[in-house]
């Protein structure tokens, strides 16, 4: 039997955000006699400095060994109060947060009595959980001052340089024979009209000259072991060489693939129907001709491979907007116009679009294209353009919704399909890194707004278009965000990991390997304990999601902070009658 | 003021990163649902033990709702399949204990699915009331 606990319960008014709809004094009265409660009181704002100091004083004076704060959502202040507990000399994991605002007072502004009763139940559940907490220590792991960057496109090269400039050793691994990625063949790039190959070459030169960056081309990751701060990887370089590397973090900047239209999709496969990458190449070569004849009419079809709907011909649609193509297409219009002028040649441009998404200052590119004479025609997905060929000329039939739905027929020498981005095929890398993918097939961050480059694999960060369609500027911004996270991790020299992870009761465990099969992270290993084989949790690899917990036939595995006894105690405490 | 007939008590298992913020959002938007709904957050819906569900229903909750991570789960790509399999196990366990499996519901709930959460609670309570009157 555990020793009697001394728990402090602090209920927040949150100004009136809670106390206008929940009688906080009645909540305090309702939980005062609960087992283990030594102190229970209210505060106007528990998060204020003065209240925190009062609570710290009380924790010390009353020798409290557990803490429950009932206030706003834990998403706002759980870490605030964990820090406060620590300052008071209390183990931060013996603190339990109760959500009395978002999940009580604010949801029940119409029923103060009911909300007060619910508040008592919620706080009792928190107390029951707190009574079963035990001190936990964050796992401190040393980090090695070396980083692996996978993918030497513009984003990957920029990341490598920034990490190298911090004094970190960087291994930059590129699958292709040369660094530079898509920019090497992008030709002129908007909106500042830079030459892609020059941008790539400039970064490459700096990389080659950098003391702490090692670039491996024609190279691929073949093995990965270890965890945050200390990964061991093997990289195949060339056909047979293998390099062993030890790094503290990994930045994945593997980029995108361009969408490959299906045969017949907007005329794909017909002579004279090309994609945007091919057209940009044509512009870069400075020629506006096909089969020796000057081009006079060019039609561009936008949203090819983007914003698709499911249909028989498209069973696995890309439902997302590829975001960069409107800018790339309209910028190609201005580049085309400049080349026309240079060659003293006249070309009619028809841009068939669904919506122009040249957001922010990129709108200027669209404005310029229109000013220079490019004709923009809007189509609806119900009536997409149809590209055919007759008498050696391409015909584009479309319905222009902004011209009263008139059916148009455009004769074209060239049709350019403005294709979107696709996630890159990286089966081998995916099986090694195990980064979750979104429904679209791009790598998934932990939180789109708050943790945009971190993945659930600690120490592995995603950058650029490996995460989703982006413009080059956005891609570099994302790479540098990944650099900030990587640098922060590696420069500090250590990292503290959350101890709310799986734990095995070796008395109950019989090593049936169900937990091993349930863990996609490789956090479970077999070990010997006394005279039997049992499961061992590798603390630095375990994510603490709990997928292994319900599959254990012997109830031998738990997640700290969410243990079986704690959940059952919370259920029981929630059901005790609250009499007002 | 408190309603005449007490509402059926529902225990919701939410997930810290996905459905719990969605439930928070319902409160932030002052969308009302019954005070008889109470939430226990967990790291991920794939970690709900069927025995917890059975314990809650046997001890006095009228319904258990799993607000699952769905396709947004940052941990497990097959989170929905895993959670669904747990629900099936839990239903079998409930039948063994002579508890109606209709007292258990699951739905994926995203981090901004406030409307959905409130709608689910209203609907589930209606179904539980019907179940009570049939008993």
XYZ file of C-alpha atoms in Angstrom:
715
model
C 0.000 0.000 0.000
C 1.371 3.350 -1.020
C 2.057 5.974 1.611
C -0.629 8.567 2.092
C -0.242 11.280 -0.495
C -0.212 15.021 0.143
C -1.839 16.559 -2.898
C -2.481 20.249 -3.485
C -5.521 21.150 -5.592
C -5.695 24.627 -7.102
C -8.802 25.681 -8.978
C -8.596 28.702 -11.248
C -11.270 31.384 -11.711
C -9.542 32.418 -14.951
C -10.878 35.914 -14.296
C -14.471 34.831 -14.760
C -13.926 32.561 -17.710
C -14.306 29.580 -15.431
C -15.974 31.007 -12.325
C -18.829 32.713 -14.228
C -20.086 29.287 -15.270
C -18.625 26.939 -12.647
C -18.898 27.613 -8.928
C -15.198 27.136 -8.206
C -15.642 27.328 -4.428
C -18.155 24.475 -4.593
C -15.624 22.509 -6.665
C -13.029 23.064 -3.946
C -15.553 22.040 -1.271
C -16.497 18.986 -3.319
C -12.932 17.669 -3.506
C -11.545 18.734 -0.120
C -12.248 15.386 1.527
C -10.891 13.290 -1.357
C -8.202 10.774 -0.359
C -4.768 12.347 -0.405
C -5.899 15.974 -0.670
C -3.922 18.113 1.784
C -4.761 21.563 0.404
C -7.547 22.769 -1.879
C -8.205 26.389 -2.796
C -9.029 28.754 -5.608
C -6.928 31.371 -7.379
C -8.106 34.249 -9.551
C -5.429 33.436 -12.175
C -3.337 30.353 -11.411
C -0.983 31.245 -14.267
C -0.102 34.682 -12.824
C 3.344 35.118 -11.293
C 1.918 35.944 -7.870
C -0.384 32.875 -7.821
C 2.448 30.646 -8.966
C 4.621 31.962 -6.146
C 1.819 31.352 -3.634
C 1.411 27.796 -4.916
C 5.164 27.217 -4.748
C 5.166 28.452 -1.133
C 2.289 26.146 -0.306
C 3.946 23.132 -1.970
C 7.027 23.742 0.160
C 5.244 24.620 3.436
C 2.707 21.818 3.236
C 5.310 19.330 1.951
C 3.062 18.460 -0.976
C 4.014 15.474 -3.121
C 1.347 15.863 -5.783
C -0.269 18.768 -7.580
C -3.528 19.237 -9.462
C -4.257 22.507 -11.247
C -7.742 22.851 -12.704
C -7.629 25.689 -15.196
C -7.581 26.126 -18.966
C -6.679 23.491 -21.563
C -3.354 21.711 -20.938
C -2.361 22.861 -24.412
C -1.916 26.328 -22.925
C -0.411 25.891 -19.501
C 0.636 22.312 -18.818
C 4.298 23.227 -19.304
C 3.836 26.396 -17.218
C 2.750 24.348 -14.216
C 5.259 21.578 -14.814
C 7.918 24.289 -14.602
C 6.300 25.702 -11.478
C 6.264 22.250 -9.830
C 9.928 21.854 -10.635
C 10.740 25.265 -9.112
C 8.938 24.141 -5.965
C 11.088 21.014 -5.792
C 8.217 18.762 -6.844
C 8.680 16.214 -9.586
C 6.994 17.745 -12.663
C 5.404 14.412 -13.564
C 3.532 14.346 -10.251
C 1.524 17.288 -11.502
C -1.837 16.662 -13.217
C -3.635 19.232 -15.328
C -7.448 19.366 -15.351
C -9.175 21.078 -18.256
C -11.877 23.093 -16.491
C -12.282 25.843 -19.072
C -12.391 24.546 -22.671
C -13.964 21.235 -21.633
C -16.229 22.516 -18.867
C -17.077 26.174 -18.193
C -16.969 27.350 -21.813
C -18.900 24.339 -23.095
C -21.643 24.675 -20.476
C -22.325 28.381 -20.130
C -26.028 27.470 -20.029
C -25.919 25.156 -17.016
C -23.923 26.387 -14.013
C -25.119 23.677 -11.666
C -24.375 20.913 -14.175
C -21.012 22.484 -15.008
C -20.124 22.698 -11.313
C -21.005 19.014 -10.797
C -18.970 18.100 -13.852
C -16.119 20.240 -12.536
C -16.111 18.235 -9.306
C -15.991 14.981 -11.319
C -13.152 16.251 -13.500
C -11.062 17.436 -10.561
C -11.710 14.189 -8.646
C -10.492 12.248 -11.683
C -7.380 14.452 -11.740
C -6.781 13.813 -8.027
C -7.228 10.057 -8.500
C -4.679 10.099 -11.293
C -2.310 12.297 -9.303
C -2.483 9.981 -6.291
C -1.010 7.230 -8.462
C 1.752 9.293 -10.040
C 5.348 8.527 -9.291
C 8.428 10.659 -9.817
C 9.774 10.354 -13.339
C 12.970 11.678 -14.788
C 13.367 12.965 -18.305
C 15.837 10.871 -20.236
C 18.930 12.956 -20.985
C 20.696 11.968 -24.196
C 23.974 13.451 -25.423
C 23.860 14.755 -28.983
C 26.666 14.358 -31.500
C 27.587 17.617 -33.291
C 27.099 16.171 -36.773
C 24.109 16.291 -39.118
C 23.025 14.266 -42.118
C 21.139 16.147 -44.833
C 19.400 13.910 -47.359
C 18.858 15.530 -50.745
C 21.103 18.144 -52.310
C 18.540 20.249 -54.102
C 18.394 23.955 -53.335
C 16.691 23.349 -49.964
C 19.124 20.618 -48.924
C 22.196 22.610 -50.011
C 20.944 25.709 -48.223
C 20.348 23.635 -45.065
C 23.810 22.078 -45.269
C 25.466 25.481 -45.614
C 23.557 26.963 -42.685
C 24.397 23.972 -40.455
C 28.008 24.074 -41.611
C 28.192 27.779 -40.790
C 27.148 26.913 -37.218
C 30.328 24.865 -36.982
C 28.574 21.516 -37.255
C 29.902 18.720 -39.438
C 27.435 18.061 -42.249
C 27.129 15.044 -44.522
C 25.068 15.946 -47.579
C 23.810 12.894 -49.449
C 22.391 13.125 -52.979
C 20.905 10.207 -54.897
C 21.518 11.767 -58.338
C 24.910 12.128 -59.954
C 24.992 15.878 -59.390
C 23.711 18.254 -56.720
C 21.205 20.978 -57.583
C 17.887 19.158 -57.836
C 15.145 20.512 -60.085
C 16.738 23.971 -60.210
C 19.438 22.592 -62.484
C 16.872 22.261 -65.256
C 14.397 24.926 -64.174
C 15.709 27.645 -66.459
C 14.597 31.081 -65.359
C 12.746 31.083 -62.039
C 10.190 33.564 -60.749
C 9.514 35.934 -59.267
C 12.992 37.556 -59.244
C 13.976 36.100 -62.608
C 16.992 34.137 -61.466
C 18.602 31.439 -63.529
C 18.045 28.074 -61.811
C 21.313 26.426 -62.866
C 23.270 29.519 -61.705
C 21.586 29.437 -58.278
C 22.403 25.729 -57.945
C 25.986 26.214 -59.121
C 26.540 29.113 -56.690
C 25.420 27.047 -53.702
C 27.404 24.041 -54.854
C 30.572 26.097 -55.094
C 30.151 27.259 -51.490
C 29.460 23.687 -50.361
C 32.567 22.338 -52.050
C 34.707 25.041 -50.448
C 33.174 24.595 -46.999
C 35.470 22.950 -44.451
C 32.820 21.055 -42.534
C 30.482 19.887 -45.310
C 31.037 16.594 -47.098
C 28.948 16.032 -50.224
C 28.257 12.503 -51.446
C 26.578 12.227 -54.851
C 25.211 9.093 -56.457
C 24.694 8.062 -52.853
C 21.863 6.553 -50.843
C 21.100 5.777 -47.237
C 21.080 2.004 -46.802
C 20.966 1.510 -43.047
C 19.976 3.514 -39.996
C 20.133 2.643 -36.327
C 20.303 4.562 -33.056
C 18.081 7.415 -32.009
C 17.961 11.154 -31.450
C 21.394 12.622 -30.800
C 23.248 9.505 -31.882
C 22.248 7.873 -35.167
C 24.517 5.441 -36.997
C 23.905 5.364 -40.719
C 25.422 3.624 -43.692
C 25.543 5.429 -47.019
C 26.234 3.682 -50.286
C 28.363 5.918 -52.499
C 28.681 4.986 -56.150
C 28.017 1.397 -57.105
C 29.780 -0.338 -54.227
C 31.460 1.926 -51.661
C 29.857 2.166 -48.239
C 30.500 4.967 -45.740
C 29.647 4.670 -42.023
C 28.527 7.912 -40.436
C 27.514 8.917 -36.933
C 25.174 11.900 -36.676
C 23.035 13.599 -34.056
C 20.172 14.587 -36.362
C 18.837 14.026 -39.862
C 17.289 16.608 -42.195
C 15.201 15.101 -44.977
C 15.081 17.372 -48.017
C 14.254 14.835 -50.683
C 12.063 17.167 -52.739
C 9.251 16.266 -55.112
C 8.511 14.594 -58.433
C 6.584 16.341 -61.160
C 3.190 14.955 -61.994
C 3.244 12.608 -64.952
C 0.002 12.994 -66.935
C -1.827 9.851 -67.998
C -1.921 8.981 -71.679
C -4.601 11.148 -73.285
C -4.960 13.468 -70.245
C -5.372 16.918 -71.836
C -3.876 15.480 -75.028
C -0.785 14.052 -73.335
C 0.966 11.815 -75.843
C 0.003 13.955 -78.861
C 2.838 15.520 -80.793
C 3.249 19.083 -79.488
C 1.788 18.487 -76.006
C 4.544 18.991 -73.440
C 4.767 19.694 -69.729
C 5.970 22.824 -67.988
C 9.449 21.429 -67.286
C 9.954 20.744 -71.006
C 8.678 24.198 -71.897
C 11.026 25.843 -69.420
C 13.857 23.930 -71.048
C 12.751 25.282 -74.415
C 12.766 28.830 -73.031
C 16.197 28.252 -71.465
C 17.504 27.169 -74.852
C 16.129 30.403 -76.306
C 14.115 28.839 -79.098
C 10.454 29.311 -79.944
C 10.017 26.788 -82.707
C 8.867 23.252 -83.280
C 9.953 21.070 -86.187
C 11.740 24.083 -87.626
C 8.578 26.231 -87.705
C 8.193 29.296 -85.480
C 5.601 28.988 -82.739
C 2.666 31.379 -83.102
C 0.007 30.088 -80.695
C 0.686 28.400 -77.369
C -1.996 27.150 -74.974
C -1.253 26.473 -71.332
C -3.537 24.206 -69.313
C -3.270 24.709 -65.529
C -4.040 22.411 -62.603
C -2.849 19.291 -64.429
C -2.408 16.694 -61.711
C -3.663 19.013 -58.980
C -7.058 19.452 -57.308
C -8.272 16.241 -58.916
C -11.513 14.501 -58.059
C -11.887 10.769 -57.800
C -13.278 9.176 -60.933
C -12.982 5.995 -62.940
C -10.090 7.421 -64.941
C -8.495 8.878 -61.811
C -8.874 6.349 -58.997
C -6.176 7.916 -56.817
C -6.574 11.660 -57.255
C -4.179 14.338 -56.063
C -6.768 16.421 -54.283
C -4.305 19.088 -53.139
C -3.298 22.337 -54.856
C 0.359 22.206 -55.880
C 0.654 25.872 -54.999
C 3.706 26.733 -57.085
C 2.353 26.024 -60.589
C 0.228 29.179 -61.030
C 3.311 31.279 -60.350
C 5.513 29.042 -62.491
C 2.988 29.162 -65.367
C 2.430 32.914 -65.256
C 6.150 33.513 -64.842
C 6.766 31.340 -67.915
C 4.343 33.715 -69.694
C 6.529 36.717 -68.879
C 9.726 34.844 -69.806
C 8.083 33.838 -73.080
C 7.125 37.443 -73.728
C 10.706 38.596 -73.126
C 12.031 35.935 -75.493
C 9.475 36.893 -78.171
C 10.676 40.458 -77.994
C 14.291 39.342 -78.155
C 13.627 37.094 -81.176
C 11.272 39.661 -82.755
C 8.631 36.968 -82.981
C 4.947 37.211 -82.062
C 3.359 34.436 -80.006
C -0.260 34.379 -78.803
C -0.510 32.909 -75.318
C -3.717 31.343 -73.985
C -3.698 30.396 -70.320
C -6.576 28.082 -69.430
C -6.880 28.077 -65.653
C -9.292 27.031 -62.893
C -8.294 29.668 -60.345
C -5.126 31.746 -60.373
C -3.388 31.301 -57.030
C -0.483 33.713 -57.325
C -0.781 34.702 -53.684
C 0.981 37.518 -51.838
C 3.439 39.503 -53.911
C 3.422 36.765 -56.572
C 0.261 38.484 -57.806
C 2.622 40.926 -59.526
C 3.770 38.138 -61.836
C 0.195 37.456 -62.907
C -0.440 41.171 -63.411
C 2.691 41.463 -65.541
C 1.689 38.464 -67.672
C -1.719 40.021 -68.328
C -0.235 43.435 -69.070
C 2.079 41.869 -71.597
C -0.840 40.379 -73.505
C -1.251 36.827 -72.214
C -4.915 35.839 -72.434
C -6.382 34.118 -69.387
C -9.480 31.935 -69.765
C -11.215 30.309 -66.806
C -12.644 26.807 -66.964
C -14.701 24.784 -64.522
C -13.861 21.199 -63.540
C -17.195 20.036 -64.988
C -16.104 21.256 -68.435
C -12.342 20.827 -68.657
C -10.414 21.764 -71.807
C -10.182 19.041 -74.443
C -7.022 18.788 -76.533
C -7.169 17.067 -79.931
C -5.114 17.006 -83.085
C -6.388 17.557 -86.607
C -4.491 18.192 -89.816
C -1.207 18.412 -87.961
C -2.425 21.166 -85.627
C -3.503 20.988 -82.038
C -7.003 22.125 -81.108
C -8.010 23.112 -77.598
C -11.736 23.260 -76.914
C -12.737 25.039 -73.748
C -15.660 26.860 -72.175
C -14.707 30.287 -70.901
C -16.875 30.793 -67.820
C -15.996 34.475 -67.535
C -17.152 35.195 -71.082
C -20.675 33.954 -70.462
C -19.789 30.305 -70.957
C -18.870 30.657 -74.622
C -17.339 27.586 -76.191
C -13.956 28.405 -77.632
C -11.717 26.595 -80.030
C -8.070 27.533 -79.969
C -5.656 26.384 -82.615
C -2.257 25.852 -81.046
C 1.234 24.929 -82.215
C 2.103 23.854 -78.709
C 0.104 22.885 -75.622
C 1.891 23.186 -72.290
C 0.461 21.213 -69.381
C 1.210 23.084 -66.176
C 1.845 20.042 -64.020
C 1.841 19.941 -60.245
C 4.012 18.221 -57.672
C 3.899 14.621 -56.552
C 5.553 13.040 -53.525
C 8.847 11.467 -54.469
C 9.123 7.682 -54.591
C 11.527 6.825 -51.778
C 10.552 3.345 -50.676
C 13.962 2.423 -49.286
C 14.369 5.694 -47.392
C 10.818 5.489 -46.057
C 11.360 2.004 -44.707
C 14.543 3.191 -42.949
C 13.320 6.474 -41.504
C 9.694 5.519 -40.837
C 8.436 9.098 -41.105
C 4.644 9.037 -41.287
C 3.136 10.240 -44.546
C 0.031 12.341 -45.017
C -2.922 11.135 -47.069
C -1.306 12.873 -50.029
C 1.874 10.838 -49.651
C 4.145 13.678 -48.528
C 5.972 13.480 -45.191
C 3.914 14.520 -42.202
C 5.016 17.081 -39.649
C 3.893 16.844 -36.010
C 1.800 19.991 -36.203
C 1.256 22.078 -39.313
C 1.380 25.403 -37.447
C 3.244 24.834 -34.190
C 5.795 22.135 -35.056
C 6.033 22.400 -38.831
C 9.403 20.677 -39.489
C 9.520 18.149 -36.664
C 8.409 14.577 -37.186
C 7.359 11.997 -34.643
C 10.788 10.465 -35.132
C 12.824 12.530 -32.666
C 15.909 13.999 -34.299
C 14.541 13.625 -37.839
C 13.340 16.851 -39.443
C 11.624 17.414 -42.773
C 12.351 20.287 -45.106
C 11.052 21.728 -48.350
C 8.786 19.906 -50.771
C 9.325 16.507 -49.150
C 6.569 17.785 -46.840
C 4.211 19.119 -49.509
C 4.134 21.433 -52.525
C 6.000 24.700 -52.009
C 7.597 27.469 -54.010
C 11.383 27.581 -53.884
C 11.301 30.511 -51.448
C 8.979 28.587 -49.133
C 11.119 25.517 -49.524
C 14.243 27.352 -48.405
C 12.347 28.928 -45.488
C 11.274 25.454 -44.404
C 14.850 24.141 -44.791
C 16.145 26.917 -42.591
C 13.430 26.150 -40.025
C 14.707 22.555 -39.992
C 18.233 23.978 -39.588
C 17.106 26.025 -36.576
C 15.649 22.910 -34.941
C 18.678 20.776 -35.833
C 21.148 23.442 -34.702
C 19.244 24.008 -31.466
C 19.358 20.295 -30.757
C 22.993 19.677 -31.645
C 24.605 22.875 -30.349
C 23.153 22.371 -26.864
C 24.939 19.043 -26.600
C 22.100 17.112 -25.000
C 18.365 16.605 -25.186
C 15.844 15.722 -22.491
C 13.195 13.257 -23.645
C 9.680 12.947 -22.259
C 9.511 9.968 -19.871
C 5.814 9.325 -20.588
C 6.617 6.160 -22.504
C 5.936 2.448 -22.352
C 7.089 0.392 -19.390
C 7.012 -3.359 -19.036
C 5.990 -5.251 -15.917
C 8.586 -8.002 -16.122
C 6.659 -10.161 -13.632
C 3.707 -10.351 -16.012
C 5.593 -10.361 -19.319
C 6.167 -13.736 -20.997
C 7.690 -12.439 -24.255
C 4.971 -13.357 -26.691
C 6.269 -10.617 -29.066
C 2.825 -8.999 -29.628
C 4.203 -5.612 -28.486
C 7.178 -5.995 -30.822
C 4.792 -6.554 -33.744
C 2.635 -3.585 -32.719
C 5.527 -1.095 -32.574
C 6.431 0.474 -35.928
C 9.370 2.329 -34.376
C 11.479 -0.620 -33.296
C 11.274 0.449 -29.651
C 10.789 -3.082 -28.317
C 13.573 -5.614 -27.916
C 13.799 -9.001 -26.309
C 15.933 -9.212 -23.197
C 16.568 -11.666 -20.417
C 15.361 -10.865 -16.925
C 16.308 -13.421 -14.306
C 15.521 -16.749 -15.867
C 13.028 -15.643 -18.498
C 12.774 -13.652 -21.676
C 10.854 -10.379 -21.455
C 10.237 -7.262 -23.530
C 12.521 -4.256 -23.123
C 11.474 -0.741 -24.111
C 14.201 1.368 -25.717
C 13.412 4.647 -24.011
C 14.955 6.969 -26.582
C 12.999 5.338 -29.422
C 9.572 4.821 -27.772
C 6.995 7.443 -28.798
C 4.610 6.718 -25.938
C 1.540 6.547 -28.172
C 0.491 3.297 -26.537
C -0.206 1.128 -29.578
C 1.463 -1.756 -27.726
C -0.710 -1.438 -24.611
C -4.011 -3.038 -25.656
C -2.355 -5.826 -27.664
C -0.532 -7.264 -24.657
C -2.416 -10.423 -23.634
C -0.969 -10.279 -20.115
C -1.614 -6.601 -19.293
C 2.134 -6.309 -18.842
C 2.686 -3.038 -20.639
C 1.620 0.486 -19.700
C 2.312 4.071 -20.723
C 3.621 6.209 -17.866
C 1.089 8.910 -17.038
C -1.682 6.799 -18.587
C -1.216 3.567 -16.659
C -3.987 1.010 -16.310
C -4.449 1.738 -12.599
C -4.584 5.497 -13.263
C -7.239 5.255 -15.989
C -9.382 2.911 -13.907
C -9.046 5.220 -10.880
C -10.065 8.193 -13.036
C -13.155 6.324 -14.256
C -14.133 5.393 -10.707
C -13.561 8.923 -9.368
C -15.635 10.407 -12.199
C -18.614 8.340 -11.190
C -18.769 9.258 -7.525
C -21.909 11.276 -6.837
C -21.317 15.022 -6.551
C -23.895 16.535 -4.260
C -24.214 20.304 -4.338
C -30.669 25.119 -14.552
C -30.365 21.385 -14.385
C -32.651 19.506 -16.737
C -35.413 17.283 -15.322
C -34.233 13.950 -16.688
C -30.533 13.328 -16.072
C -28.688 12.950 -19.368
C -26.938 9.637 -20.047
C -23.349 9.785 -18.812
C -20.815 9.528 -21.610
C -17.114 8.912 -21.147
C -15.041 10.129 -24.083
C -11.515 8.873 -24.702
C -9.774 11.577 -26.728
C -6.259 11.789 -28.117
C -3.935 14.534 -26.907
C -2.810 15.846 -30.268
C -5.835 15.296 -32.511
C -9.322 14.942 -31.056
C -8.746 16.653 -27.703
C -7.973 20.016 -29.378
C -11.167 19.491 -31.436
C -13.150 19.054 -28.203
C -11.371 22.107 -26.755
C -12.458 24.068 -29.793
C -16.109 23.213 -29.162
C -15.718 24.823 -25.720
C -13.776 27.802 -27.067
C -16.648 28.423 -29.491
C -19.124 28.070 -26.607
C -20.930 25.269 -28.401
C -23.077 23.573 -25.816
C -23.228 19.880 -25.128
C -24.387 17.977 -22.083
C -22.499 18.297 -18.795
C -22.862 14.514 -18.517
C -20.077 14.202 -21.112
C -16.630 13.813 -19.603
C -13.303 13.370 -21.369
C -10.180 11.370 -20.503
C -7.349 12.274 -22.874
C -4.817 9.651 -23.958
C -1.761 9.930 -26.221
C -3.451 8.072 -29.121
C -6.725 6.224 -29.675
C -4.810 3.060 -30.599
C -3.883 2.807 -26.911
C -7.428 2.448 -25.493
C -7.786 -0.832 -23.648
C -11.079 -2.681 -24.260
C -11.055 -3.488 -20.539
C -11.256 0.240 -19.711
C -14.362 0.559 -21.862
C -15.985 -2.417 -20.174
C -14.992 -1.103 -16.745
C -16.509 2.328 -17.455
C -19.809 0.854 -18.653
C -19.997 -1.704 -15.877
C -19.279 0.981 -13.265
C -21.925 3.510 -14.246
C -21.203 5.317 -17.503
C -24.074 4.890 -19.953
C -21.921 5.207 -23.039
C -18.281 5.331 -24.122
C -17.215 7.333 -27.154
C -13.780 6.931 -28.708
C -12.802 10.224 -30.361
C -10.190 8.581 -32.568
C -7.184 10.210 -34.207
C -8.367 8.984 -37.622
C -6.151 9.649 -40.603
C -4.464 12.601 -38.878
C -2.590 10.409 -36.376
C 1.013 11.538 -36.231
C 2.173 8.241 -34.732
C 0.580 5.396 -36.621
C -0.444 5.291 -40.244
C -2.847 2.450 -39.473
C -4.262 4.120 -36.360
C -7.864 3.883 -37.608
C -7.547 0.169 -38.384
C -5.953 -0.468 -34.995
C -8.606 1.504 -33.116
C -11.395 -0.231 -35.067
C -9.938 -3.615 -34.137
C -9.946 -2.580 -30.464
C -13.581 -1.523 -30.761
C -14.475 -4.961 -32.119
C -12.676 -6.612 -29.206
C -14.415 -4.295 -26.761
C -17.824 -5.074 -28.277
C -17.192 -8.783 -27.844
C -16.154 -8.161 -24.251
C -19.329 -6.137 -23.633
C -21.522 -8.926 -25.025
C -19.831 -11.355 -22.663
C -20.730 -9.038 -19.780
C -24.281 -8.614 -21.022
C -23.775 -4.946 -21.853
C -25.198 -3.673 -25.133
C -22.384 -3.008 -27.657
C -24.501 -0.034 -28.776
C -23.180 1.763 -25.729
C -19.836 2.042 -27.456
C -19.224 4.407 -30.369
C -16.152 5.466 -32.260
C -15.511 8.194 -34.767
C -12.427 9.903 -36.111
C -12.377 13.475 -34.820
C -9.896 16.003 -36.161
C -8.307 18.887 -34.260
C -10.888 21.368 -35.593
C -13.907 19.006 -35.638
C -15.816 20.936 -32.945
C -19.184 20.799 -34.767
C -18.812 17.076 -35.335
C -18.045 16.429 -31.686
C -21.113 18.299 -30.475
C -23.285 16.572 -33.084
C -21.908 13.153 -32.115
C -22.619 13.794 -28.429
C -26.185 14.894 -29.126
C -26.869 11.919 -31.358
C -25.222 9.398 -29.024
C -27.202 10.699 -26.064
C -30.406 10.354 -28.055
C -29.516 6.759 -28.891
C -28.611 5.981 -25.279
C -31.914 7.439 -24.061
C -33.739 5.220 -26.530
C -31.736 2.246 -25.279
C -32.739 3.081 -21.684
C -36.429 3.251 -22.561
C -36.212 -0.105 -24.369
C -34.554 -1.767 -21.391
